[in-house]
Structure formats: C-alpha cells, structure tokens
Amino acid sequence: MTRKAAEPSRRQPGPRRDKEPLHCIAACGREVDIGTCVIRWDQPGSLVCPNPRGRSACTRHDPRLNDAPTLPFSRYRIHNPDQAYEELKKTVHQFVLHYDVCWTSRHCHQLLADSPFKGSHFYLDLDGTVYQTCDLYWKTNTAPADDGLGNERAVHVEMANLSWQARAEESGLHLLQTDAYRKTDAGWLLNLPAGRRQELRLQSFQPLAARAYGDRGYFSRKINGRTVRMWDFTEAQYAALIRLCRGVHELLPRVRLQVPWDPEQRRTPLDRLPGFSRFEGILGHAHVQGGNKNKGIKRKYDPGSAFDWGRLRRALSR
Ligand SMILES: [Zn+2]
C-alpha cells in the first residue's frame, strides 16, 4: 500500500491511464489509495448509489437534495469541494459496518435500488472487491440509529454475508432447502448459485468462511437480545475491510482507528452502546441501533456474531 501524506491529494484532472490500478476511495474530489481493488461509481463496472441525499450539516449543495424524492444522480453536485471537504471532516465521525443478508454485493445493490430511499456508500463483496457508490460527501440511508440521526454522522459499508439466512432452518427470507455452507477440506464453503457467482468480479473465487466454530462451522452469540447464528466473512473481506477502514480514517480523521471496547470484559461489546452517538471510530450497526419503537426504528444485529472484532481491532492498532 502506498502511504500518502496526511492531507489526501486532490485528483488530477484528465483521463485515467489504462493501467492505473483502481484502488482509490474519494471524498469531495480527494482520493486515497487503499491498496485493494475499489470500483467507484464513476468507473466501468460500477454500482451507483440509488438514493443519495445531502447531509443537513453540509451546505455546499442544493438543500433540496437533502430530502426525498431521489433525483437523477447527476443532480447531486458539490459546489465548492474544498469547503465541502472541511464541512464533511467536521461532520462525519463514524464508519458503520453491516452485513447485507445477500449472496453478493450486486444482489445487495439490486435490493437497495428497489427501495425509494436506501443506499450504502460502500459494498464489500465476498471476493474482497470494494464498491464505492457515491462521494462520501453525500448521505446514504443505511442505519438511522436509535436517535434517527445516524446517517448524518456516518459512512457505511454493506458486507456480503447471508447472516442467519444461510441456515435452512432460519431461512425465512431466501427459503433455502439446505444450508448455504458446506464443510470441505479447505473449510466452510458458501455454495453460490451459478447466477450469483457470475456477479462476482473474481468469478473463480472460493467463498470460504475465514474462521469456523467447532464442528458446526457457524458462530452463535446473542446481540441486542437475539441469538445470531452465522458463518464468518471471507478472508478477502477482512483484508479489504482493514484497508478500507484506514482509507476512511485518512479522508475523515474523526473516524478514529478504534472499535468499541469493554475494558472490564476485555472484548468488543456486541449490544447497542450507551452514548452511541458520540463514539468516534468504526462500529457495527448493532452498536448504534437497539431499536426505538417511538421512532419506528428497528432493532439490528449486524455485522453479527461471526464478525471478528478482535482481528479488526488488532490490525487497526498496528
Ligand atoms: Zn445494517
């Protein structure tokens, strides 16, 4: 990975060279090379945010873009990127991790595109490919959090993982007849339907769970009152996520390279955090959203019981 100066560089105008690696994430026209494959909204093969919105604390855009309905993507223009970047750096202090309950990132994108308001800045596919769907200046409606303001202060990544839908017994959404994972000599392998495999950038990729729990393979822990049983994310997803976290921090320094930590239990708690809105760093959807009936906000559990918080924490502290 190429380390850059503390201040992210401005993109040089002009066409890209054919062989230039596509490794950069962007905010207000600034780019940071994260050293792993990124397909951005303005590049071939991209996935474009279906429903961007303006953040209410940022002022370098038409304020009508803060509200529904969604307008054509070309209408989401940043008027003064330098000033916009200063506002964005003050505003955003959380990078929220999600599982997408989908087979692949393209599958997730289809579902979000069917919604009149949902989206996510990033998708992280099984093969480690990162998709950035819009400039981080924009808001995406991915996690309202219990105070309804979660999207204003955050950027989000939806990571491909079926969560409990991978277990036939719990597959109320995808209605699987057999578990989606099977044990092989190499580990627990996700059986991708042929049509879904074609959606991967690396079509020969073997989607193995990075870790397994005992003989059964899947992890099981209680999160916000629900027992979540799921297989792990892939090794490629962890490797790319660590780079993505560093890149988001480099662009938006208030997103500190830290995850929630309970010093007494000596581990990352899984439930909604007290003071969740003030946390500055990288955290899960479940950490900000235990559910708020008065506001009609649902209880959330992602990135789930299998997510390796210890690995992320150790990687980011190095
Ligand atoms: Zn979520």
PDB file of N, CA and C in Angstrom, residues 38-88:
ATOM      1  N   VAL A  38     -10.888  -1.221  -5.720  1.00  0.00           N
ATOM      2  CA  VAL A  38     -12.087  -0.399  -5.485  1.00  0.00           C
ATOM      3  C   VAL A  38     -12.710  -0.092  -6.840  1.00  0.00           C
ATOM      4  N   ILE A  39     -13.992  -0.357  -6.991  1.00  0.00           N
ATOM      5  CA  ILE A  39     -14.702   0.066  -8.200  1.00  0.00           C
ATOM      6  C   ILE A  39     -15.637   1.186  -7.786  1.00  0.00           C
ATOM      7  N   ARG A  40     -15.330   2.349  -8.305  1.00  0.00           N
ATOM      8  CA  ARG A  40     -16.049   3.541  -7.878  1.00  0.00           C
ATOM      9  C   ARG A  40     -17.205   3.850  -8.813  1.00  0.00           C
ATOM     10  N   TRP A  41     -18.130   4.646  -8.337  1.00  0.00           N
ATOM     11  CA  TRP A  41     -19.349   4.963  -9.084  1.00  0.00           C
ATOM     12  C   TRP A  41     -19.067   5.506 -10.476  1.00  0.00           C
ATOM     13  N   ASP A  42     -17.896   6.133 -10.680  1.00  0.00           N
ATOM     14  CA  ASP A  42     -17.600   6.774 -11.964  1.00  0.00           C
ATOM     15  C   ASP A  42     -16.704   5.903 -12.841  1.00  0.00           C
ATOM     16  N   GLN A  43     -16.584   4.609 -12.510  1.00  0.00           N
ATOM     17  CA  GLN A  43     -15.695   3.723 -13.256  1.00  0.00           C
ATOM     18  C   GLN A  43     -16.478   2.582 -13.892  1.00  0.00           C
ATOM     19  N   PRO A  44     -15.906   1.926 -14.916  1.00  0.00           N
ATOM     20  CA  PRO A  44     -16.609   0.801 -15.550  1.00  0.00           C
ATOM     21  C   PRO A  44     -16.923  -0.305 -14.532  1.00  0.00           C
ATOM     22  N   GLY A  45     -18.092  -0.902 -14.672  1.00  0.00           N
ATOM     23  CA  GLY A  45     -18.477  -1.993 -13.761  1.00  0.00           C
ATOM     24  C   GLY A  45     -18.975  -1.502 -12.427  1.00  0.00           C
ATOM     25  N   SER A  46     -19.271  -0.203 -12.343  1.00  0.00           N
ATOM     26  CA  SER A  46     -19.609   0.373 -11.038  1.00  0.00           C
ATOM     27  C   SER A  46     -21.033   0.051 -10.611  1.00  0.00           C
ATOM     28  N   LEU A  47     -21.290   0.289  -9.343  1.00  0.00           N
ATOM     29  CA  LEU A  47     -22.643   0.274  -8.779  1.00  0.00           C
ATOM     30  C   LEU A  47     -22.872   1.679  -8.229  1.00  0.00           C
ATOM     31  N   VAL A  48     -23.903   2.332  -8.725  1.00  0.00           N
ATOM     32  CA  VAL A  48     -24.138   3.748  -8.399  1.00  0.00           C
ATOM     33  C   VAL A  48     -25.222   3.850  -7.338  1.00  0.00           C
ATOM     34  N   CYS A  49     -24.953   4.639  -6.307  1.00  0.00           N
ATOM     35  CA  CYS A  49     -25.903   4.778  -5.199  1.00  0.00           C
ATOM     36  C   CYS A  49     -27.292   5.132  -5.731  1.00  0.00           C
ATOM     37  N   PRO A  50     -28.290   4.305  -5.425  1.00  0.00           N
ATOM     38  CA  PRO A  50     -29.614   4.569  -5.993  1.00  0.00           C
ATOM     39  C   PRO A  50     -30.335   5.745  -5.339  1.00  0.00           C
ATOM     40  N   ASN A  51     -29.966   6.066  -4.086  1.00  0.00           N
ATOM     41  CA  ASN A  51     -30.722   7.104  -3.367  1.00  0.00           C
ATOM     42  C   ASN A  51     -29.813   7.970  -2.497  1.00  0.00           C
ATOM     43  N   PRO A  52     -28.909   8.757  -3.109  1.00  0.00           N
ATOM     44  CA  PRO A  52     -28.102   9.634  -2.254  1.00  0.00           C
ATOM     45  C   PRO A  52     -28.953  10.760  -1.675  1.00  0.00           C
ATOM     46  N   ARG A  53     -28.444  11.369  -0.618  1.00  0.00           N
ATOM     47  CA  ARG A  53     -29.104  12.523  -0.008  1.00  0.00           C
ATOM     48  C   ARG A  53     -28.022  13.494   0.449  1.00  0.00           C
ATOM     49  N   GLY A  54     -28.393  14.777   0.641  1.00  0.00           N
ATOM     50  CA  GLY A  54     -27.470  15.736   1.232  1.00  0.00           C
ATOM     51  C   GLY A  54     -27.492  15.628   2.743  1.00  0.00           C
ATOM     52  N   ARG A  55     -26.341  15.840   3.376  1.00  0.00           N
ATOM     53  CA  ARG A  55     -26.294  15.881   4.851  1.00  0.00           C
ATOM     54  C   ARG A  55     -26.739  17.272   5.292  1.00  0.00           C
ATOM     55  N   SER A  56     -27.507  17.318   6.377  1.00  0.00           N
ATOM     56  CA  SER A  56     -28.056  18.614   6.780  1.00  0.00           C
ATOM     57  C   SER A  56     -26.967  19.551   7.303  1.00  0.00           C
ATOM     58  N   ALA A  57     -25.854  19.023   7.832  1.00  0.00           N
ATOM     59  CA  ALA A  57     -24.793  19.877   8.363  1.00  0.00           C
ATOM     60  C   ALA A  57     -23.836  20.357   7.270  1.00  0.00           C
ATOM     61  N   CYS A  58     -23.968  19.833   6.075  1.00  0.00           N
ATOM     62  CA  CYS A  58     -23.096  20.249   4.970  1.00  0.00           C
ATOM     63  C   CYS A  58     -23.902  21.173   4.044  1.00  0.00           C
ATOM     64  N   THR A  59     -23.248  22.227   3.574  1.00  0.00           N
ATOM     65  CA  THR A  59     -24.010  23.291   2.896  1.00  0.00           C
ATOM     66  C   THR A  59     -23.577  23.538   1.452  1.00  0.00           C
ATOM     67  N   ARG A  60     -22.658  22.743   0.938  1.00  0.00           N
ATOM     68  CA  ARG A  60     -22.124  23.039  -0.401  1.00  0.00           C
ATOM     69  C   ARG A  60     -22.857  22.271  -1.492  1.00  0.00           C
ATOM     70  N   HIS A  61     -24.173  22.251  -1.354  1.00  0.00           N
ATOM     71  CA  HIS A  61     -25.025  21.601  -2.358  1.00  0.00           C
ATOM     72  C   HIS A  61     -26.421  22.211  -2.252  1.00  0.00           C
ATOM     73  N   ASP A  62     -27.249  21.943  -3.220  1.00  0.00           N
ATOM     74  CA  ASP A  62     -28.636  22.399  -3.207  1.00  0.00           C
ATOM     75  C   ASP A  62     -29.373  21.709  -2.054  1.00  0.00           C
ATOM     76  N   PRO A  63     -29.891  22.463  -1.071  1.00  0.00           N
ATOM     77  CA  PRO A  63     -30.508  21.814   0.099  1.00  0.00           C
ATOM     78  C   PRO A  63     -31.722  20.947  -0.244  1.00  0.00           C
ATOM     79  N   ARG A  64     -32.283  21.145  -1.433  1.00  0.00           N
ATOM     80  CA  ARG A  64     -33.407  20.273  -1.818  1.00  0.00           C
ATOM     81  C   ARG A  64     -32.954  18.818  -1.971  1.00  0.00           C
ATOM     82  N   LEU A  65     -31.645  18.622  -2.091  1.00  0.00           N
ATOM     83  CA  LEU A  65     -31.116  17.259  -2.237  1.00  0.00           C
ATOM     84  C   LEU A  65     -31.088  16.513  -0.903  1.00  0.00           C
ATOM     85  N   ASN A  66     -31.431  17.211   0.189  1.00  0.00           N
ATOM     86  CA  ASN A  66     -31.449  16.535   1.499  1.00  0.00           C
ATOM     87  C   ASN A  66     -32.663  15.628   1.647  1.00  0.00           C
ATOM     88  N   ASP A  67     -33.685  15.889   0.872  1.00  0.00           N
ATOM     89  CA  ASP A  67     -34.962  15.210   1.086  1.00  0.00           C
ATOM     90  C   ASP A  67     -35.351  14.366  -0.116  1.00  0.00           C
ATOM     91  N   ALA A  68     -36.326  13.485   0.148  1.00  0.00           N
ATOM     92  CA  ALA A  68     -36.903  12.710  -0.945  1.00  0.00           C
ATOM     93  C   ALA A  68     -37.733  13.644  -1.830  1.00  0.00           C
ATOM     94  N   PRO A  69     -38.116  13.272  -3.045  1.00  0.00           N
ATOM     95  CA  PRO A  69     -37.725  12.010  -3.675  1.00  0.00           C
ATOM     96  C   PRO A  69     -36.316  12.076  -4.254  1.00  0.00           C
ATOM     97  N   THR A  70     -35.794  10.909  -4.575  1.00  0.00           N
ATOM     98  CA  THR A  70     -34.477  10.809  -5.184  1.00  0.00           C
ATOM     99  C   THR A  70     -34.499  11.449  -6.568  1.00  0.00           C
ATOM    100  N   LEU A  71     -33.482  12.257  -6.847  1.00  0.00           N
ATOM    101  CA  LEU A  71     -33.361  12.903  -8.164  1.00  0.00           C
ATOM    102  C   LEU A  71     -32.293  12.170  -8.975  1.00  0.00           C
ATOM    103  N   PRO A  72     -32.209  12.435 -10.281  1.00  0.00           N
ATOM    104  CA  PRO A  72     -31.155  11.785 -11.071  1.00  0.00           C
ATOM    105  C   PRO A  72     -29.774  12.021 -10.462  1.00  0.00           C
ATOM    106  N   PHE A  73     -28.901  11.010 -10.532  1.00  0.00           N
ATOM    107  CA  PHE A  73     -27.603  11.044  -9.848  1.00  0.00           C
ATOM    108  C   PHE A  73     -26.788  12.280 -10.242  1.00  0.00           C
ATOM    109  N   SER A  74     -26.915  12.704 -11.499  1.00  0.00           N
ATOM    110  CA  SER A  74     -26.118  13.848 -11.978  1.00  0.00           C
ATOM    111  C   SER A  74     -26.515  15.160 -11.282  1.00  0.00           C
ATOM    112  N   ARG A  75     -27.661  15.168 -10.612  1.00  0.00           N
ATOM    113  CA  ARG A  75     -28.088  16.382  -9.905  1.00  0.00           C
ATOM    114  C   ARG A  75     -27.351  16.557  -8.574  1.00  0.00           C
ATOM    115  N   TYR A  76     -26.700  15.515  -8.102  1.00  0.00           N
ATOM    116  CA  TYR A  76     -26.018  15.582  -6.797  1.00  0.00           C
ATOM    117  C   TYR A  76     -24.619  16.151  -7.020  1.00  0.00           C
ATOM    118  N   ARG A  77     -24.572  17.475  -7.040  1.00  0.00           N
ATOM    119  CA  ARG A  77     -23.312  18.156  -7.342  1.00  0.00           C
ATOM    120  C   ARG A  77     -22.802  18.904  -6.119  1.00  0.00           C
ATOM    121  N   ILE A  78     -21.467  18.842  -5.914  1.00  0.00           N
ATOM    122  CA  ILE A  78     -20.821  19.541  -4.805  1.00  0.00           C
ATOM    123  C   ILE A  78     -20.309  20.870  -5.354  1.00  0.00           C
ATOM    124  N   HIS A  79     -20.762  21.974  -4.776  1.00  0.00           N
ATOM    125  CA  HIS A  79     -20.486  23.281  -5.370  1.00  0.00           C
ATOM    126  C   HIS A  79     -19.055  23.752  -5.139  1.00  0.00           C
ATOM    127  N   ASN A  80     -18.547  23.561  -3.945  1.00  0.00           N
ATOM    128  CA  ASN A  80     -17.184  24.001  -3.654  1.00  0.00           C
ATOM    129  C   ASN A  80     -16.487  22.875  -2.902  1.00  0.00           C
ATOM    130  N   PRO A  81     -15.766  22.015  -3.624  1.00  0.00           N
ATOM    131  CA  PRO A  81     -15.209  20.805  -2.994  1.00  0.00           C
ATOM    132  C   PRO A  81     -14.293  21.089  -1.800  1.00  0.00           C
ATOM    133  N   ASP A  82     -13.517  22.187  -1.859  1.00  0.00           N
ATOM    134  CA  ASP A  82     -12.604  22.462  -0.743  1.00  0.00           C
ATOM    135  C   ASP A  82     -13.387  22.766   0.540  1.00  0.00           C
ATOM    136  N   GLN A  83     -14.371  23.642   0.409  1.00  0.00           N
ATOM    137  CA  GLN A  83     -15.183  23.969   1.588  1.00  0.00           C
ATOM    138  C   GLN A  83     -16.039  22.774   2.009  1.00  0.00           C
ATOM    139  N   ALA A  84     -16.538  22.043   1.028  1.00  0.00           N
ATOM    140  CA  ALA A  84     -17.356  20.862   1.334  1.00  0.00           C
ATOM    141  C   ALA A  84     -16.547  19.851   2.154  1.00  0.00           C
ATOM    142  N   TYR A  85     -15.283  19.699   1.779  1.00  0.00           N
ATOM    143  CA  TYR A  85     -14.432  18.733   2.476  1.00  0.00           C
ATOM    144  C   TYR A  85     -14.237  19.151   3.933  1.00  0.00           C
ATOM    145  N   GLU A  86     -14.032  20.446   4.162  1.00  0.00           N
ATOM    146  CA  GLU A  86     -13.868  20.927   5.544  1.00  0.00           C
ATOM    147  C   GLU A  86     -15.130  20.640   6.359  1.00  0.00           C
ATOM    148  N   GLU A  87     -16.283  20.863   5.760  1.00  0.00           N
ATOM    149  CA  GLU A  87     -17.539  20.586   6.467  1.00  0.00           C
ATOM    150  C   GLU A  87     -17.705  19.093   6.737  1.00  0.00           C
ATOM    151  N   LEU A  88     -17.362  18.299   5.740  1.00  0.00           N
ATOM    152  CA  LEU A  88     -17.539  16.851   5.872  1.00  0.00           C
ATOM    153  C   LEU A  88     -16.642  16.285   6.975  1.00  0.00           C
TER     154      LEU A  88
END
